Amino acid sequence: MSTLALIGGTGLDDFDGAQRVRSADATTPWGDASAAPVLLDIAGAQAWFLPRHGADHSLAPHAINYRANIAALQAADAQQIVAVAAVGGISAEMQPGRIVLVDDLIDYTTGRDHTYSDGPDAPLQHIEFAPPYDAGLRERLLLAADAAGVELIDGGVMGVTNGPRLETAAEIRRMARDGCDVVGMTGMPEAALAVEKRMAYAGLAVVVNPAAGTADGPIHAAIEQTLSAAMRDVRAVLRALIGAQQA
Ligand code: HPA
């Protein structure tokens, strides 16, 4: 049975109700991961957990060492990754509190270390990246959500910006024209690096605010209230997925 890893984002810096079994090495040939991956026992089933922004949530999206994070999970023998990220909602259906099992992405990031094909000794790879997310893992997440009684939006395009600032209204209008449904800051290069490492990768995007210019009022007002309720649902989906893996 292949081993699952969870990458937690804003609102999922730890996993309530799980027992820590052991930690893996945070140090990799690409530098240090955001934290040491921890093997969790969640109701009798095991999965690795890595908080993307660090255990104390101190790493900004552009400062995360994505290469080290993916390499640390692979070194811990994880073969599949479910990555959770808070996002802003762009299209009408993507209201705060909704959880989206994204099925495509557009990368607007710049200046991030975005490939392992880097340096004289690294083999050059042109990975296939359409689709970026693993179909089998997406299917199992849909089944897990069903079992947990949590409604996911099946499909959506995530635009990934550099941050840490939020977008202008004009940037969001452009992203909407491009076909983006939600906007986050951490989905890339994480997804591509996982695929370079031949790991199955899927993304759960939790809508925590309307993107800039799509609703009245400051964006941050909505985030805190929505986040904890939605993350309870995300944990329920992940528990069901992990339980089904080991069943
Ligand atoms: N934009 C970019 N990233 C985000 C947002 C947003 O509105 N909300 C949460 N992550």
PDB file of C-alpha atoms and ligand atoms in Angstrom:
ATOM      1  CA  MET A   1       0.000   0.000   0.000  1.00  0.00           C
ATOM      2  CA  SER A   2       1.529   3.293  -0.973  1.00  0.00           C
ATOM      3  CA  THR A   3       2.031   5.883   1.697  1.00  0.00           C
ATOM      4  CA  LEU A   4       0.107   9.132   1.790  1.00  0.00           C
ATOM      5  CA  ALA A   5       1.379  12.553   2.837  1.00  0.00           C
ATOM      6  CA  LEU A   6      -0.685  15.617   3.687  1.00  0.00           C
ATOM      7  CA  ILE A   7       0.662  19.106   3.148  1.00  0.00           C
ATOM      8  CA  GLY A   8      -1.243  21.511   5.359  1.00  0.00           C
ATOM      9  CA  GLY A   9      -1.644  25.182   4.559  1.00  0.00           C
ATOM     10  CA  THR A  10      -3.136  28.158   6.356  1.00  0.00           C
ATOM     11  CA  GLY A  11      -5.652  26.817   8.899  1.00  0.00           C
ATOM     12  CA  LEU A  12      -4.178  23.316   8.818  1.00  0.00           C
ATOM     13  CA  ASP A  13      -0.798  23.732  10.501  1.00  0.00           C
ATOM     14  CA  ASP A  14      -1.460  20.641  12.580  1.00  0.00           C
ATOM     15  CA  PHE A  15      -3.921  17.766  12.604  1.00  0.00           C
ATOM     16  CA  ASP A  16      -6.120  17.681  15.723  1.00  0.00           C
ATOM     17  CA  GLY A  17      -6.833  14.316  17.246  1.00  0.00           C
ATOM     18  CA  ALA A  18      -3.849  12.568  15.636  1.00  0.00           C
ATOM     19  CA  GLN A  19      -1.034  10.787  17.496  1.00  0.00           C
ATOM     20  CA  ARG A  20       2.570  11.467  16.468  1.00  0.00           C
ATOM     21  CA  VAL A  21       4.346   8.216  15.642  1.00  0.00           C
ATOM     22  CA  ARG A  22       7.769   9.570  14.600  1.00  0.00           C
ATOM     23  CA  SER A  23       9.436  12.347  12.645  1.00  0.00           C
ATOM     24  CA  ALA A  24      11.458  12.165   9.435  1.00  0.00           C
ATOM     25  CA  ASP A  25      14.431  14.264   8.394  1.00  0.00           C
ATOM     26  CA  ALA A  26      13.747  17.885   7.417  1.00  0.00           C
ATOM     27  CA  THR A  27      17.180  18.201   5.787  1.00  0.00           C
ATOM     28  CA  THR A  28      17.434  17.325   2.102  1.00  0.00           C
ATOM     29  CA  PRO A  29      19.967  17.897  -0.702  1.00  0.00           C
ATOM     30  CA  TRP A  30      17.802  20.934  -1.580  1.00  0.00           C
ATOM     31  CA  GLY A  31      17.978  22.492   1.875  1.00  0.00           C
ATOM     32  CA  ASP A  32      15.601  22.272   4.815  1.00  0.00           C
ATOM     33  CA  ALA A  33      11.898  21.538   4.543  1.00  0.00           C
ATOM     34  CA  SER A  34       9.406  23.858   6.264  1.00  0.00           C
ATOM     35  CA  ALA A  35       9.368  21.377   9.168  1.00  0.00           C
ATOM     36  CA  ALA A  36      10.259  17.765   9.818  1.00  0.00           C
ATOM     37  CA  PRO A  37       7.515  15.578   8.311  1.00  0.00           C
ATOM     38  CA  VAL A  38       5.636  13.821  11.098  1.00  0.00           C
ATOM     39  CA  LEU A  39       4.082  10.378  10.739  1.00  0.00           C
ATOM     40  CA  LEU A  40       0.625  10.613  12.256  1.00  0.00           C
ATOM     41  CA  ASP A  41      -1.677   7.889  13.447  1.00  0.00           C
ATOM     42  CA  ILE A  42      -5.164   9.038  12.630  1.00  0.00           C
ATOM     43  CA  ALA A  43      -7.709   6.620  14.095  1.00  0.00           C
ATOM     44  CA  GLY A  44      -5.464   3.614  13.466  1.00  0.00           C
ATOM     45  CA  ALA A  45      -4.259   4.609   9.991  1.00  0.00           C
ATOM     46  CA  GLN A  46      -0.992   6.373   9.184  1.00  0.00           C
ATOM     47  CA  ALA A  47      -0.026   9.313   6.986  1.00  0.00           C
ATOM     48  CA  TRP A  48       2.801  11.837   6.868  1.00  0.00           C
ATOM     49  CA  PHE A  49       2.010  15.456   7.652  1.00  0.00           C
ATOM     50  CA  LEU A  50       4.011  18.552   6.711  1.00  0.00           C
ATOM     51  CA  PRO A  51       2.925  22.112   7.568  1.00  0.00           C
ATOM     52  CA  ARG A  52       3.838  24.098   4.447  1.00  0.00           C
ATOM     53  CA  HIS A  53       4.355  27.405   6.263  1.00  0.00           C
ATOM     54  CA  GLY A  54       6.368  25.818   9.099  1.00  0.00           C
ATOM     55  CA  ALA A  55       5.196  24.607  12.499  1.00  0.00           C
ATOM     56  CA  ASP A  56       4.750  28.201  13.681  1.00  0.00           C
ATOM     57  CA  HIS A  57       3.327  29.453  10.386  1.00  0.00           C
ATOM     58  CA  SER A  58       6.227  31.833   9.843  1.00  0.00           C
ATOM     59  CA  LEU A  59       7.102  31.134   6.185  1.00  0.00           C
ATOM     60  CA  ALA A  60       5.566  33.371   3.519  1.00  0.00           C
ATOM     61  CA  PRO A  61       4.440  31.635   0.303  1.00  0.00           C
ATOM     62  CA  HIS A  62       7.452  32.865  -1.714  1.00  0.00           C
ATOM     63  CA  ALA A  63       9.880  31.887   1.070  1.00  0.00           C
ATOM     64  CA  ILE A  64       8.828  28.240   1.282  1.00  0.00           C
ATOM     65  CA  ASN A  65      11.451  25.744   0.114  1.00  0.00           C
ATOM     66  CA  TYR A  66       9.079  23.707  -2.075  1.00  0.00           C
ATOM     67  CA  ARG A  67      11.880  21.518  -3.419  1.00  0.00           C
ATOM     68  CA  ALA A  68      12.966  20.527   0.097  1.00  0.00           C
ATOM     69  CA  ASN A  69       9.362  19.875   1.170  1.00  0.00           C
ATOM     70  CA  ILE A  70       8.657  17.453  -1.669  1.00  0.00           C
ATOM     71  CA  ALA A  71      12.107  15.828  -1.366  1.00  0.00           C
ATOM     72  CA  ALA A  72      11.641  15.345   2.415  1.00  0.00           C
ATOM     73  CA  LEU A  73       8.292  13.630   1.860  1.00  0.00           C
ATOM     74  CA  GLN A  74       9.740  11.389  -0.822  1.00  0.00           C
ATOM     75  CA  ALA A  75      12.688  10.506   1.416  1.00  0.00           C
ATOM     76  CA  ALA A  76      10.135   9.576   4.113  1.00  0.00           C
ATOM     77  CA  ASP A  77       8.746   7.099   1.548  1.00  0.00           C
ATOM     78  CA  ALA A  78       5.525   8.939   0.772  1.00  0.00           C
ATOM     79  CA  GLN A  79       4.269   8.242  -2.733  1.00  0.00           C
ATOM     80  CA  GLN A  80       1.114  10.340  -2.773  1.00  0.00           C
ATOM     81  CA  ILE A  81       0.413  13.882  -1.623  1.00  0.00           C
ATOM     82  CA  VAL A  82      -2.832  15.644  -0.802  1.00  0.00           C
ATOM     83  CA  ALA A  83      -2.088  19.345  -0.558  1.00  0.00           C
ATOM     84  CA  VAL A  84      -4.502  21.672   1.238  1.00  0.00           C
ATOM     85  CA  ALA A  85      -4.428  25.412   0.541  1.00  0.00           C
ATOM     86  CA  ALA A  86      -6.554  28.415   1.471  1.00  0.00           C
ATOM     87  CA  VAL A  87      -7.644  30.368  -1.607  1.00  0.00           C
ATOM     88  CA  GLY A  88      -9.718  33.324  -2.696  1.00  0.00           C
ATOM     89  CA  GLY A  89     -12.847  32.630  -4.749  1.00  0.00           C
ATOM     90  CA  ILE A  90     -13.086  34.165  -8.236  1.00  0.00           C
ATOM     91  CA  SER A  91     -15.972  32.491 -10.056  1.00  0.00           C
ATOM     92  CA  ALA A  92     -19.512  32.715  -8.677  1.00  0.00           C
ATOM     93  CA  GLU A  93     -19.712  29.182  -7.280  1.00  0.00           C
ATOM     94  CA  MET A  94     -16.483  29.599  -5.295  1.00  0.00           C
ATOM     95  CA  GLN A  95     -18.014  31.108  -2.176  1.00  0.00           C
ATOM     96  CA  PRO A  96     -16.206  31.275   1.197  1.00  0.00           C
ATOM     97  CA  GLY A  97     -16.462  27.935   2.972  1.00  0.00           C
ATOM     98  CA  ARG A  98     -16.553  25.843  -0.231  1.00  0.00           C
ATOM     99  CA  ILE A  99     -13.872  23.185  -0.714  1.00  0.00           C
ATOM    100  CA  VAL A 100     -12.652  22.687  -4.278  1.00  0.00           C
ATOM    101  CA  LEU A 101     -10.926  19.582  -5.613  1.00  0.00           C
ATOM    102  CA  VAL A 102      -9.036  21.542  -8.233  1.00  0.00           C
ATOM    103  CA  ASP A 103      -8.400  19.921 -11.611  1.00  0.00           C
ATOM    104  CA  ASP A 104      -6.102  22.416 -13.340  1.00  0.00           C
ATOM    105  CA  LEU A 105      -3.906  25.425 -12.642  1.00  0.00           C
ATOM    106  CA  ILE A 106      -2.260  28.504 -14.112  1.00  0.00           C
ATOM    107  CA  ASP A 107       1.127  29.472 -12.723  1.00  0.00           C
ATOM    108  CA  TYR A 108       1.665  33.226 -12.232  1.00  0.00           C
ATOM    109  CA  THR A 109       4.566  32.822  -9.810  1.00  0.00           C
ATOM    110  CA  THR A 110       8.051  34.124 -10.539  1.00  0.00           C
ATOM    111  CA  GLY A 111      11.468  33.708  -9.000  1.00  0.00           C
ATOM    112  CA  ARG A 112      10.765  30.488  -7.126  1.00  0.00           C
ATOM    113  CA  ASP A 113      13.046  27.441  -7.325  1.00  0.00           C
ATOM    114  CA  HIS A 114      10.596  25.502  -9.438  1.00  0.00           C
ATOM    115  CA  THR A 115      12.384  22.413 -10.762  1.00  0.00           C
ATOM    116  CA  TYR A 116      14.810  19.675  -9.797  1.00  0.00           C
ATOM    117  CA  SER A 117      16.246  19.889 -13.342  1.00  0.00           C
ATOM    118  CA  ASP A 118      18.681  22.484 -12.110  1.00  0.00           C
ATOM    119  CA  GLY A 119      22.463  22.252 -12.035  1.00  0.00           C
ATOM    120  CA  PRO A 120      25.052  20.323 -14.051  1.00  0.00           C
ATOM    121  CA  ASP A 121      24.355  16.938 -12.460  1.00  0.00           C
ATOM    122  CA  ALA A 122      20.579  17.100 -12.556  1.00  0.00           C
ATOM    123  CA  PRO A 123      18.931  15.225 -15.421  1.00  0.00           C
ATOM    124  CA  LEU A 124      16.798  17.458 -17.653  1.00  0.00           C
ATOM    125  CA  GLN A 125      13.149  16.415 -17.510  1.00  0.00           C
ATOM    126  CA  HIS A 126      10.206  17.791 -19.470  1.00  0.00           C
ATOM    127  CA  ILE A 127       7.415  16.319 -17.363  1.00  0.00           C
ATOM    128  CA  GLU A 128       3.898  15.929 -18.699  1.00  0.00           C
ATOM    129  CA  PHE A 129       1.743  18.319 -16.698  1.00  0.00           C
ATOM    130  CA  ALA A 130      -1.660  18.103 -18.328  1.00  0.00           C
ATOM    131  CA  PRO A 131      -3.457  17.374 -16.130  1.00  0.00           C
ATOM    132  CA  PRO A 132      -1.307  18.485 -13.185  1.00  0.00           C
ATOM    133  CA  TYR A 133      -3.361  16.555 -10.634  1.00  0.00           C
ATOM    134  CA  ASP A 134      -3.497  12.763 -10.290  1.00  0.00           C
ATOM    135  CA  ALA A 135      -6.797  11.316 -11.525  1.00  0.00           C
ATOM    136  CA  GLY A 136      -6.770   8.286  -9.230  1.00  0.00           C
ATOM    137  CA  LEU A 137      -6.074  10.299  -6.106  1.00  0.00           C
ATOM    138  CA  ARG A 138      -8.778  12.817  -7.083  1.00  0.00           C
ATOM    139  CA  GLU A 139     -11.248   9.945  -7.469  1.00  0.00           C
ATOM    140  CA  ARG A 140     -10.389   8.583  -4.029  1.00  0.00           C
ATOM    141  CA  LEU A 141     -10.805  12.040  -2.502  1.00  0.00           C
ATOM    142  CA  LEU A 142     -14.280  12.284  -4.033  1.00  0.00           C
ATOM    143  CA  LEU A 143     -15.184   8.898  -2.523  1.00  0.00           C
ATOM    144  CA  ALA A 144     -13.724   9.923   0.837  1.00  0.00           C
ATOM    145  CA  ALA A 145     -15.721  13.162   0.815  1.00  0.00           C
ATOM    146  CA  ASP A 146     -18.875  11.187   0.064  1.00  0.00           C
ATOM    147  CA  ALA A 147     -18.151   8.821   2.937  1.00  0.00           C
ATOM    148  CA  ALA A 148     -17.501  11.786   5.260  1.00  0.00           C
ATOM    149  CA  GLY A 149     -20.659  13.584   4.139  1.00  0.00           C
ATOM    150  CA  VAL A 150     -18.682  16.603   2.924  1.00  0.00           C
ATOM    151  CA  GLU A 151     -19.575  18.309  -0.340  1.00  0.00           C
ATOM    152  CA  LEU A 152     -16.615  19.087  -2.605  1.00  0.00           C
ATOM    153  CA  ILE A 153     -16.711  21.112  -5.807  1.00  0.00           C
ATOM    154  CA  ASP A 154     -15.328  18.640  -8.329  1.00  0.00           C
ATOM    155  CA  GLY A 155     -13.004  20.671 -10.544  1.00  0.00           C
ATOM    156  CA  GLY A 156     -11.775  24.213 -10.789  1.00  0.00           C
ATOM    157  CA  VAL A 157      -8.744  26.080 -12.082  1.00  0.00           C
ATOM    158  CA  MET A 158      -6.384  27.481  -9.487  1.00  0.00           C
ATOM    159  CA  GLY A 159      -4.354  30.557 -10.387  1.00  0.00           C
ATOM    160  CA  VAL A 160      -1.179  30.735  -8.320  1.00  0.00           C
ATOM    161  CA  THR A 161       0.260  34.181  -7.537  1.00  0.00           C
ATOM    162  CA  ASN A 162       3.505  35.055  -5.808  1.00  0.00           C
ATOM    163  CA  GLY A 163       2.091  36.949  -2.842  1.00  0.00           C
ATOM    164  CA  PRO A 164       2.382  37.695  -0.055  1.00  0.00           C
ATOM    165  CA  ARG A 165       0.254  40.659  -1.058  1.00  0.00           C
ATOM    166  CA  LEU A 166      -3.262  40.001  -2.231  1.00  0.00           C
ATOM    167  CA  GLU A 167      -4.217  40.840  -5.816  1.00  0.00           C
ATOM    168  CA  THR A 168      -5.627  44.023  -7.308  1.00  0.00           C
ATOM    169  CA  ALA A 169      -9.164  43.942  -8.676  1.00  0.00           C
ATOM    170  CA  ALA A 170      -7.753  44.288 -12.200  1.00  0.00           C
ATOM    171  CA  GLU A 171      -5.460  41.311 -11.670  1.00  0.00           C
ATOM    172  CA  ILE A 172      -8.424  39.223 -10.549  1.00  0.00           C
ATOM    173  CA  ARG A 173     -10.447  40.335 -13.594  1.00  0.00           C
ATOM    174  CA  ARG A 174      -7.566  39.218 -15.788  1.00  0.00           C
ATOM    175  CA  MET A 175      -7.349  35.879 -13.961  1.00  0.00           C
ATOM    176  CA  ALA A 176     -11.102  35.392 -14.449  1.00  0.00           C
ATOM    177  CA  ARG A 177     -10.640  36.029 -18.188  1.00  0.00           C
ATOM    178  CA  ASP A 178      -7.808  33.494 -18.161  1.00  0.00           C
ATOM    179  CA  GLY A 179     -10.220  30.912 -16.726  1.00  0.00           C
ATOM    180  CA  CYS A 180      -9.159  30.867 -13.073  1.00  0.00           C
ATOM    181  CA  ASP A 181     -11.864  29.893 -10.557  1.00  0.00           C
ATOM    182  CA  VAL A 182      -9.809  30.384  -7.390  1.00  0.00           C
ATOM    183  CA  VAL A 183      -6.559  32.122  -6.500  1.00  0.00           C
ATOM    184  CA  GLY A 184      -3.885  30.963  -4.058  1.00  0.00           C
ATOM    185  CA  MET A 185      -0.188  31.521  -3.461  1.00  0.00           C
ATOM    186  CA  THR A 186       1.253  28.061  -2.800  1.00  0.00           C
ATOM    187  CA  GLY A 187      -0.001  25.618  -5.431  1.00  0.00           C
ATOM    188  CA  MET A 188       3.116  26.108  -7.568  1.00  0.00           C
ATOM    189  CA  PRO A 189       5.816  24.994  -7.910  1.00  0.00           C
ATOM    190  CA  GLU A 190       4.663  22.385  -5.374  1.00  0.00           C
ATOM    191  CA  ALA A 191       2.477  20.449  -7.833  1.00  0.00           C
ATOM    192  CA  ALA A 192       5.114  20.351 -10.577  1.00  0.00           C
ATOM    193  CA  LEU A 193       7.877  19.284  -8.202  1.00  0.00           C
ATOM    194  CA  ALA A 194       5.741  16.388  -6.964  1.00  0.00           C
ATOM    195  CA  VAL A 195       5.183  15.291 -10.564  1.00  0.00           C
ATOM    196  CA  GLU A 196       8.929  15.602 -11.292  1.00  0.00           C
ATOM    197  CA  LYS A 197       9.424  13.196  -8.380  1.00  0.00           C
ATOM    198  CA  ARG A 198       6.788  10.838  -9.863  1.00  0.00           C
ATOM    199  CA  MET A 199       4.488  11.325  -6.869  1.00  0.00           C
ATOM    200  CA  ALA A 200       0.700  11.386  -7.212  1.00  0.00           C
ATOM    201  CA  TYR A 201      -0.482  14.860  -6.173  1.00  0.00           C
ATOM    202  CA  ALA A 202      -3.968  16.311  -5.635  1.00  0.00           C
ATOM    203  CA  GLY A 203      -5.076  19.670  -4.276  1.00  0.00           C
ATOM    204  CA  LEU A 204      -7.921  20.656  -1.964  1.00  0.00           C
ATOM    205  CA  ALA A 205      -8.482  24.404  -2.163  1.00  0.00           C
ATOM    206  CA  VAL A 206     -10.488  25.909   0.683  1.00  0.00           C
ATOM    207  CA  VAL A 207     -12.177  29.172  -0.274  1.00  0.00           C
ATOM    208  CA  VAL A 208     -11.705  31.591   2.611  1.00  0.00           C
ATOM    209  CA  ASN A 209     -12.541  34.937   1.006  1.00  0.00           C
ATOM    210  CA  PRO A 210     -13.954  36.451  -2.159  1.00  0.00           C
ATOM    211  CA  ALA A 211     -11.014  37.471  -4.356  1.00  0.00           C
ATOM    212  CA  ALA A 212     -10.233  41.185  -4.672  1.00  0.00           C
ATOM    213  CA  GLY A 213     -12.965  43.202  -6.340  1.00  0.00           C
ATOM    214  CA  THR A 214     -15.512  40.358  -6.410  1.00  0.00           C
ATOM    215  CA  ALA A 215     -17.343  41.463  -3.243  1.00  0.00           C
ATOM    216  CA  ASP A 216     -17.634  44.560  -1.061  1.00  0.00           C
ATOM    217  CA  GLY A 217     -15.457  45.104   1.979  1.00  0.00           C
ATOM    218  CA  PRO A 218     -11.941  44.136   3.011  1.00  0.00           C
ATOM    219  CA  ILE A 219     -10.867  40.640   2.085  1.00  0.00           C
ATOM    220  CA  HIS A 220      -9.346  39.696   5.423  1.00  0.00           C
ATOM    221  CA  ALA A 221     -12.572  40.186   7.387  1.00  0.00           C
ATOM    222  CA  ALA A 222     -14.011  36.944   6.118  1.00  0.00           C
ATOM    223  CA  ILE A 223     -10.993  34.720   6.437  1.00  0.00           C
ATOM    224  CA  GLU A 224     -10.805  33.764  10.128  1.00  0.00           C
ATOM    225  CA  GLN A 225     -14.451  32.787  10.652  1.00  0.00           C
ATOM    226  CA  THR A 226     -14.610  30.669   7.527  1.00  0.00           C
ATOM    227  CA  LEU A 227     -11.301  28.933   7.888  1.00  0.00           C
ATOM    228  CA  SER A 228     -11.856  26.879  11.034  1.00  0.00           C
ATOM    229  CA  ALA A 229     -15.262  25.535   9.949  1.00  0.00           C
ATOM    230  CA  ALA A 230     -14.022  24.553   6.487  1.00  0.00           C
ATOM    231  CA  MET A 231     -10.879  22.936   7.886  1.00  0.00           C
ATOM    232  CA  ARG A 232     -13.038  20.712  10.127  1.00  0.00           C
ATOM    233  CA  ASP A 233     -14.619  19.397   6.912  1.00  0.00           C
ATOM    234  CA  VAL A 234     -11.207  19.023   5.253  1.00  0.00           C
ATOM    235  CA  ARG A 235      -9.975  16.955   8.209  1.00  0.00           C
ATOM    236  CA  ALA A 236     -13.055  14.734   7.944  1.00  0.00           C
ATOM    237  CA  VAL A 237     -12.335  14.105   4.237  1.00  0.00           C
ATOM    238  CA  LEU A 238      -8.671  13.363   4.951  1.00  0.00           C
ATOM    239  CA  ARG A 239      -9.554  11.001   7.812  1.00  0.00           C
ATOM    240  CA  ALA A 240     -11.889   9.094   5.492  1.00  0.00           C
ATOM    241  CA  LEU A 241      -9.207   8.967   2.771  1.00  0.00           C
ATOM    242  CA  ILE A 242      -6.531   7.710   5.158  1.00  0.00           C
ATOM    243  CA  GLY A 243      -8.918   5.176   6.687  1.00  0.00           C
ATOM    244  CA  ALA A 244      -9.890   3.877   3.214  1.00  0.00           C
ATOM    245  CA  GLN A 245      -6.193   3.574   2.223  1.00  0.00           C
ATOM    246  CA  GLN A 246      -5.470   1.241   5.115  1.00  0.00           C
ATOM    247  CA  ALA A 247      -8.761  -0.656   5.047  1.00  0.00           C
TER     248      ALA A 247
HETATM  249  N1  HPA B   1      -5.540  35.617  -3.084  1.00  0.00           N
HETATM  250  C1  HPA B   1      -4.426  34.848  -3.072  1.00  0.00           C
HETATM  251  N2  HPA B   1      -4.222  33.902  -2.163  1.00  0.00           N
HETATM  252  C2  HPA B   1      -5.160  33.698  -1.230  1.00  0.00           C
HETATM  253  C3  HPA B   1      -6.332  34.485  -1.169  1.00  0.00           C
HETATM  254  C4  HPA B   1      -6.540  35.485  -2.160  1.00  0.00           C
HETATM  255  O1  HPA B   1      -7.550  36.206  -2.184  1.00  0.00           O
HETATM  256  N3  HPA B   1      -7.043  34.043  -0.095  1.00  0.00           N
HETATM  257  C5  HPA B   1      -6.332  33.022   0.458  1.00  0.00           C
HETATM  258  N4  HPA B   1      -5.196  32.809  -0.219  1.00  0.00           N
END
